Amino acid sequence: MNTPPPPRTPPRSLRVAALTSVALLLLAGCSSGDSSLGSGKGAAEGADAAGLKVALITHGGEGDAFWELVQKGAEAAAAKDGVDLTYANDSDPAGQAQLVRDAISDRVDGIAVTLAKPAAMKAPVAAARAAGIPVVGLNSGIDAWKSQGLLEYFGQDESVAGAAVGDKLNGLKVKHALCVIHERGNVALEARCAGLKKTFRGETENLYVEGTDPEAVDTVLTARLRQDPGIDEVVTLGAQFALDAVESVKAAGSKAQVSTFDLNNDLVKAIRAGNVQFAVDQQPYLQGYLAVDSLWLYRTNGNVSGGGVAPVLTGPAFVTRTNVATVAKFAAAGTR
């Protein structure tokens, strides 16, 4: 069964943070004769590496630790490459589309963008390409990046990751899994739950919650667990929601276990304590890093990862109590 999505919340305000680096690199650009790898501005013009302007534009909500990891990775690449990086985000698709248009007006040298709502991003991405600005994708939109003409894509195949979770739950003898979707209409989140359903042999259902309202998440999840004591696994699609789910399970008096997609330092502690069974790590820091670095490489050396035909996968990888120590120090440093 699918619990109906909650009413749509108003668009969130924009958050823009800029990082300007002082390092200078002197590489001459190489030309590319393949129009499928970009057009106009960029490698074809032999760009100067010094002071390249790149915009990273995501659908991330305010205060989401996941997107802080993406931004940190992007900033690390920008510092290494001497790139002038602007990070901007808006969870409302219309707002995110406008941010892309703003970046075009600012005459940036490259744009990295998430395609959580591909239809909303189609026109602004096309406008960027028409302006000769190379665009790469990350995190969301693995089924849309090629058709929209993006150069490259960095992220996780969410359908594959979801199927892997379904197999994992089968091995754990789970009977009834609740997949908690914290952002309605997000193609990546829907794909995770759909992938889980394909391989999981027990009963599954999707529960829609408003991820920007932690109290509402707890209320809805606790109520569902009280309503059905047979639910024995809660699968969340973000680290912070797994921590919320642990509290909801306790409040409901449920015997359900909790597992999740994505990772952060607090989640690492929860896995070590046995409060969360496992996490699926898609390495958001790496996604941000590769997206920015790829634009620098394209502008300065004509490189296109995956040849423009295949995504560069950053996950999935399971983090459990048996191997969590291997990533703990990186999570503590805020990079995993």
PDB file of C-alpha atoms in Angstrom, residues 79-257:
ATOM      1  CA  ALA A  79      40.452  24.691  -4.108  1.00  0.00           C
ATOM      2  CA  LYS A  80      42.692  22.181  -5.886  1.00  0.00           C
ATOM      3  CA  ASP A  81      41.839  23.449  -9.349  1.00  0.00           C
ATOM      4  CA  GLY A  82      41.763  27.183  -8.671  1.00  0.00           C
ATOM      5  CA  VAL A  83      38.060  27.355  -9.520  1.00  0.00           C
ATOM      6  CA  ASP A  84      35.728  30.151  -8.390  1.00  0.00           C
ATOM      7  CA  LEU A  85      32.825  28.032  -7.097  1.00  0.00           C
ATOM      8  CA  THR A  86      29.303  29.128  -6.280  1.00  0.00           C
ATOM      9  CA  TYR A  87      26.973  26.692  -4.530  1.00  0.00           C
ATOM     10  CA  ALA A  88      23.226  27.328  -4.690  1.00  0.00           C
ATOM     11  CA  ASN A  89      20.256  25.175  -3.769  1.00  0.00           C
ATOM     12  CA  ASP A  90      16.487  25.168  -3.858  1.00  0.00           C
ATOM     13  CA  SER A  91      14.246  22.199  -3.072  1.00  0.00           C
ATOM     14  CA  ASP A  92      11.501  23.708  -5.238  1.00  0.00           C
ATOM     15  CA  PRO A  93      12.073  22.689  -8.887  1.00  0.00           C
ATOM     16  CA  ALA A  94      11.016  26.073 -10.238  1.00  0.00           C
ATOM     17  CA  GLY A  95      13.457  27.752  -7.885  1.00  0.00           C
ATOM     18  CA  GLN A  96      16.268  25.402  -8.883  1.00  0.00           C
ATOM     19  CA  ALA A  97      15.538  26.073 -12.559  1.00  0.00           C
ATOM     20  CA  GLN A  98      15.816  29.803 -11.923  1.00  0.00           C
ATOM     21  CA  LEU A  99      19.178  29.295 -10.233  1.00  0.00           C
ATOM     22  CA  VAL A 100      20.443  27.670 -13.438  1.00  0.00           C
ATOM     23  CA  ARG A 101      19.193  30.658 -15.439  1.00  0.00           C
ATOM     24  CA  ASP A 102      20.940  32.986 -12.986  1.00  0.00           C
ATOM     25  CA  ALA A 103      24.194  31.086 -13.503  1.00  0.00           C
ATOM     26  CA  ILE A 104      23.812  31.480 -17.264  1.00  0.00           C
ATOM     27  CA  SER A 105      23.339  35.223 -16.805  1.00  0.00           C
ATOM     28  CA  ASP A 106      26.475  35.296 -14.651  1.00  0.00           C
ATOM     29  CA  ARG A 107      28.384  33.803 -17.604  1.00  0.00           C
ATOM     30  CA  VAL A 108      29.839  30.916 -15.628  1.00  0.00           C
ATOM     31  CA  ASP A 109      32.283  28.545 -17.309  1.00  0.00           C
ATOM     32  CA  GLY A 110      30.474  25.393 -16.231  1.00  0.00           C
ATOM     33  CA  ILE A 111      27.411  24.173 -14.348  1.00  0.00           C
ATOM     34  CA  ALA A 112      26.968  21.037 -12.226  1.00  0.00           C
ATOM     35  CA  VAL A 113      23.323  20.256 -11.528  1.00  0.00           C
ATOM     36  CA  THR A 114      21.082  17.623  -9.976  1.00  0.00           C
ATOM     37  CA  LEU A 115      18.075  16.347 -11.923  1.00  0.00           C
ATOM     38  CA  ALA A 116      15.731  15.226  -9.149  1.00  0.00           C
ATOM     39  CA  LYS A 117      12.837  16.690 -11.173  1.00  0.00           C
ATOM     40  CA  PRO A 118      14.112  16.237 -14.747  1.00  0.00           C
ATOM     41  CA  ALA A 119      11.158  17.841 -16.514  1.00  0.00           C
ATOM     42  CA  ALA A 120      11.625  21.090 -14.603  1.00  0.00           C
ATOM     43  CA  MET A 121      15.313  21.244 -15.489  1.00  0.00           C
ATOM     44  CA  LYS A 122      15.022  20.468 -19.190  1.00  0.00           C
ATOM     45  CA  ALA A 123      14.546  24.042 -20.428  1.00  0.00           C
ATOM     46  CA  PRO A 124      17.232  25.731 -18.271  1.00  0.00           C
ATOM     47  CA  VAL A 125      19.758  22.991 -19.084  1.00  0.00           C
ATOM     48  CA  ALA A 126      19.009  23.478 -22.791  1.00  0.00           C
ATOM     49  CA  ALA A 127      19.494  27.232 -22.337  1.00  0.00           C
ATOM     50  CA  ALA A 128      22.890  26.631 -20.736  1.00  0.00           C
ATOM     51  CA  ARG A 129      23.973  24.405 -23.611  1.00  0.00           C
ATOM     52  CA  ALA A 130      22.723  26.989 -26.124  1.00  0.00           C
ATOM     53  CA  ALA A 131      24.878  29.555 -24.329  1.00  0.00           C
ATOM     54  CA  GLY A 132      27.892  27.276 -24.797  1.00  0.00           C
ATOM     55  CA  ILE A 133      28.170  26.388 -21.115  1.00  0.00           C
ATOM     56  CA  PRO A 134      29.139  22.753 -20.391  1.00  0.00           C
ATOM     57  CA  VAL A 135      26.791  21.040 -17.927  1.00  0.00           C
ATOM     58  CA  VAL A 136      27.395  17.891 -15.875  1.00  0.00           C
ATOM     59  CA  GLY A 137      24.956  16.006 -13.665  1.00  0.00           C
ATOM     60  CA  LEU A 138      25.304  14.491 -10.238  1.00  0.00           C
ATOM     61  CA  ASN A 139      23.301  12.583  -7.637  1.00  0.00           C
ATOM     62  CA  SER A 140      19.888  12.534  -9.338  1.00  0.00           C
ATOM     63  CA  GLY A 141      18.834  11.962 -12.931  1.00  0.00           C
ATOM     64  CA  ILE A 142      20.767   8.914 -14.071  1.00  0.00           C
ATOM     65  CA  ASP A 143      17.979   8.150 -16.562  1.00  0.00           C
ATOM     66  CA  ALA A 144      17.746  11.737 -17.852  1.00  0.00           C
ATOM     67  CA  TRP A 145      21.266  13.168 -18.118  1.00  0.00           C
ATOM     68  CA  LYS A 146      22.039  11.783 -21.576  1.00  0.00           C
ATOM     69  CA  SER A 147      18.716  12.774 -23.136  1.00  0.00           C
ATOM     70  CA  GLN A 148      19.131  16.307 -21.791  1.00  0.00           C
ATOM     71  CA  GLY A 149      22.584  16.591 -23.315  1.00  0.00           C
ATOM     72  CA  LEU A 150      24.737  16.704 -20.193  1.00  0.00           C
ATOM     73  CA  LEU A 151      28.419  15.937 -20.637  1.00  0.00           C
ATOM     74  CA  GLU A 152      28.802  13.512 -17.737  1.00  0.00           C
ATOM     75  CA  TYR A 153      27.001  12.088 -14.719  1.00  0.00           C
ATOM     76  CA  PHE A 154      28.320  11.178 -11.268  1.00  0.00           C
ATOM     77  CA  GLY A 155      26.186   9.215  -8.857  1.00  0.00           C
ATOM     78  CA  GLN A 156      24.552   5.973  -7.898  1.00  0.00           C
ATOM     79  CA  ASP A 157      22.183   3.870  -9.971  1.00  0.00           C
ATOM     80  CA  GLU A 158      19.312   4.059  -7.512  1.00  0.00           C
ATOM     81  CA  SER A 159      17.371   1.173  -9.028  1.00  0.00           C
ATOM     82  CA  VAL A 160      20.402  -1.089  -8.646  1.00  0.00           C
ATOM     83  CA  ALA A 161      20.992   0.176  -5.115  1.00  0.00           C
ATOM     84  CA  GLY A 162      17.369  -0.443  -4.154  1.00  0.00           C
ATOM     85  CA  ALA A 163      17.509  -3.965  -5.563  1.00  0.00           C
ATOM     86  CA  ALA A 164      20.653  -4.615  -3.520  1.00  0.00           C
ATOM     87  CA  VAL A 165      18.817  -3.521  -0.371  1.00  0.00           C
ATOM     88  CA  GLY A 166      15.966  -5.886  -1.223  1.00  0.00           C
ATOM     89  CA  ASP A 167      18.428  -8.754  -1.463  1.00  0.00           C
ATOM     90  CA  LYS A 168      20.006  -7.694   1.829  1.00  0.00           C
ATOM     91  CA  LEU A 169      16.627  -7.724   3.580  1.00  0.00           C
ATOM     92  CA  ASN A 170      15.892 -11.177   2.190  1.00  0.00           C
ATOM     93  CA  GLY A 171      19.090 -12.387   3.817  1.00  0.00           C
ATOM     94  CA  LEU A 172      17.990 -10.840   7.103  1.00  0.00           C
ATOM     95  CA  LYS A 173      14.640 -12.698   6.922  1.00  0.00           C
ATOM     96  CA  VAL A 174      12.617  -9.487   6.896  1.00  0.00           C
ATOM     97  CA  LYS A 175       8.889  -9.981   6.256  1.00  0.00           C
ATOM     98  CA  HIS A 176       7.380  -6.473   5.948  1.00  0.00           C
ATOM     99  CA  ALA A 177       9.458  -3.444   4.907  1.00  0.00           C
ATOM    100  CA  LEU A 178       8.328   0.179   5.087  1.00  0.00           C
ATOM    101  CA  CYS A 179      10.174   2.434   2.601  1.00  0.00           C
ATOM    102  CA  VAL A 180      10.036   6.047   3.804  1.00  0.00           C
ATOM    103  CA  ILE A 181      10.136   8.662   1.009  1.00  0.00           C
ATOM    104  CA  HIS A 182      10.956  12.120   2.372  1.00  0.00           C
ATOM    105  CA  GLU A 183      10.564  14.130  -0.851  1.00  0.00           C
ATOM    106  CA  ARG A 184       7.665  13.435  -3.168  1.00  0.00           C
ATOM    107  CA  GLY A 185       8.341  13.427  -6.879  1.00  0.00           C
ATOM    108  CA  ASN A 186      12.087  12.906  -6.470  1.00  0.00           C
ATOM    109  CA  VAL A 187      12.926  10.331  -9.145  1.00  0.00           C
ATOM    110  CA  ALA A 188      15.982   9.027  -7.283  1.00  0.00           C
ATOM    111  CA  LEU A 189      14.045   8.304  -4.084  1.00  0.00           C
ATOM    112  CA  GLU A 190      11.195   6.652  -5.948  1.00  0.00           C
ATOM    113  CA  ALA A 191      13.724   4.480  -7.813  1.00  0.00           C
ATOM    114  CA  ARG A 192      15.240   3.278  -4.541  1.00  0.00           C
ATOM    115  CA  CYS A 193      11.934   2.013  -3.224  1.00  0.00           C
ATOM    116  CA  ALA A 194      10.961   0.569  -6.603  1.00  0.00           C
ATOM    117  CA  GLY A 195      14.262  -1.292  -6.801  1.00  0.00           C
ATOM    118  CA  LEU A 196      13.756  -2.679  -3.303  1.00  0.00           C
ATOM    119  CA  LYS A 197      10.313  -3.928  -4.258  1.00  0.00           C
ATOM    120  CA  LYS A 198      11.672  -5.784  -7.304  1.00  0.00           C
ATOM    121  CA  THR A 199      13.940  -8.078  -5.313  1.00  0.00           C
ATOM    122  CA  PHE A 200      12.425  -8.183  -1.830  1.00  0.00           C
ATOM    123  CA  ARG A 201      10.347 -11.317  -1.285  1.00  0.00           C
ATOM    124  CA  GLY A 202       8.286  -9.950   1.607  1.00  0.00           C
ATOM    125  CA  GLU A 203       5.633  -7.235   1.760  1.00  0.00           C
ATOM    126  CA  THR A 204       6.617  -3.653   0.933  1.00  0.00           C
ATOM    127  CA  GLU A 205       4.903  -0.305   1.129  1.00  0.00           C
ATOM    128  CA  ASN A 206       5.907   3.317   0.609  1.00  0.00           C
ATOM    129  CA  LEU A 207       5.306   5.908   3.307  1.00  0.00           C
ATOM    130  CA  TYR A 208       5.454   9.546   2.213  1.00  0.00           C
ATOM    131  CA  VAL A 209       6.576  12.129   4.736  1.00  0.00           C
ATOM    132  CA  GLU A 210       7.558  15.794   4.567  1.00  0.00           C
ATOM    133  CA  GLY A 211      11.309  15.632   5.083  1.00  0.00           C
ATOM    134  CA  THR A 212      11.674  19.326   5.817  1.00  0.00           C
ATOM    135  CA  ASP A 213       9.544  18.925   8.967  1.00  0.00           C
ATOM    136  CA  PRO A 214      11.206  16.502  11.436  1.00  0.00           C
ATOM    137  CA  GLU A 215       8.247  16.563  13.827  1.00  0.00           C
ATOM    138  CA  ALA A 216       5.869  15.618  11.023  1.00  0.00           C
ATOM    139  CA  VAL A 217       8.177  12.770   9.970  1.00  0.00           C
ATOM    140  CA  ASP A 218       8.142  11.387  13.505  1.00  0.00           C
ATOM    141  CA  THR A 219       4.376  11.756  13.851  1.00  0.00           C
ATOM    142  CA  VAL A 220       3.531  10.008  10.574  1.00  0.00           C
ATOM    143  CA  LEU A 221       6.064   7.223  11.009  1.00  0.00           C
ATOM    144  CA  THR A 222       5.178   6.533  14.631  1.00  0.00           C
ATOM    145  CA  ALA A 223       1.486   6.367  13.765  1.00  0.00           C
ATOM    146  CA  ARG A 224       2.092   3.893  10.936  1.00  0.00           C
ATOM    147  CA  LEU A 225       4.213   1.629  13.133  1.00  0.00           C
ATOM    148  CA  ARG A 226       1.556   1.634  15.852  1.00  0.00           C
ATOM    149  CA  GLN A 227      -1.099   0.846  13.260  1.00  0.00           C
ATOM    150  CA  ASP A 228       0.754  -2.201  11.927  1.00  0.00           C
ATOM    151  CA  PRO A 229       2.924  -4.142  14.415  1.00  0.00           C
ATOM    152  CA  GLY A 230       3.811  -6.532  11.591  1.00  0.00           C
ATOM    153  CA  ILE A 231       6.229  -4.011  10.048  1.00  0.00           C
ATOM    154  CA  ASP A 232       9.645  -5.398  10.930  1.00  0.00           C
ATOM    155  CA  GLU A 233      11.935  -3.126   8.885  1.00  0.00           C
ATOM    156  CA  VAL A 234      11.965   0.636   8.317  1.00  0.00           C
ATOM    157  CA  VAL A 235      14.075   1.667   5.326  1.00  0.00           C
ATOM    158  CA  THR A 236      14.814   5.382   5.164  1.00  0.00           C
ATOM    159  CA  LEU A 237      16.356   7.202   2.228  1.00  0.00           C
ATOM    160  CA  GLY A 238      18.621   9.580   4.134  1.00  0.00           C
ATOM    161  CA  ALA A 239      20.876   9.302   7.169  1.00  0.00           C
ATOM    162  CA  GLN A 240      19.081  11.880   9.281  1.00  0.00           C
ATOM    163  CA  PHE A 241      15.756  10.143   8.678  1.00  0.00           C
ATOM    164  CA  ALA A 242      17.204   6.861   9.913  1.00  0.00           C
ATOM    165  CA  LEU A 243      18.040   8.538  13.211  1.00  0.00           C
ATOM    166  CA  ASP A 244      14.482   9.889  13.359  1.00  0.00           C
ATOM    167  CA  ALA A 245      13.169   6.399  12.601  1.00  0.00           C
ATOM    168  CA  VAL A 246      15.078   4.917  15.537  1.00  0.00           C
ATOM    169  CA  GLU A 247      13.176   7.276  17.839  1.00  0.00           C
ATOM    170  CA  SER A 248       9.854   6.569  16.103  1.00  0.00           C
ATOM    171  CA  VAL A 249      10.336   2.823  16.562  1.00  0.00           C
ATOM    172  CA  LYS A 250      10.883   3.361  20.265  1.00  0.00           C
ATOM    173  CA  ALA A 251       7.901   5.697  20.588  1.00  0.00           C
ATOM    174  CA  ALA A 252       5.626   3.225  18.790  1.00  0.00           C
ATOM    175  CA  GLY A 253       6.772   0.268  20.870  1.00  0.00           C
ATOM    176  CA  SER A 254       7.633  -1.446  17.594  1.00  0.00           C
ATOM    177  CA  LYS A 255      10.074  -4.312  17.133  1.00  0.00           C
ATOM    178  CA  ALA A 256      11.084  -3.063  13.687  1.00  0.00           C
ATOM    179  CA  GLN A 257      14.734  -2.699  12.722  1.00  0.00           C
TER     180      GLN A 257
END
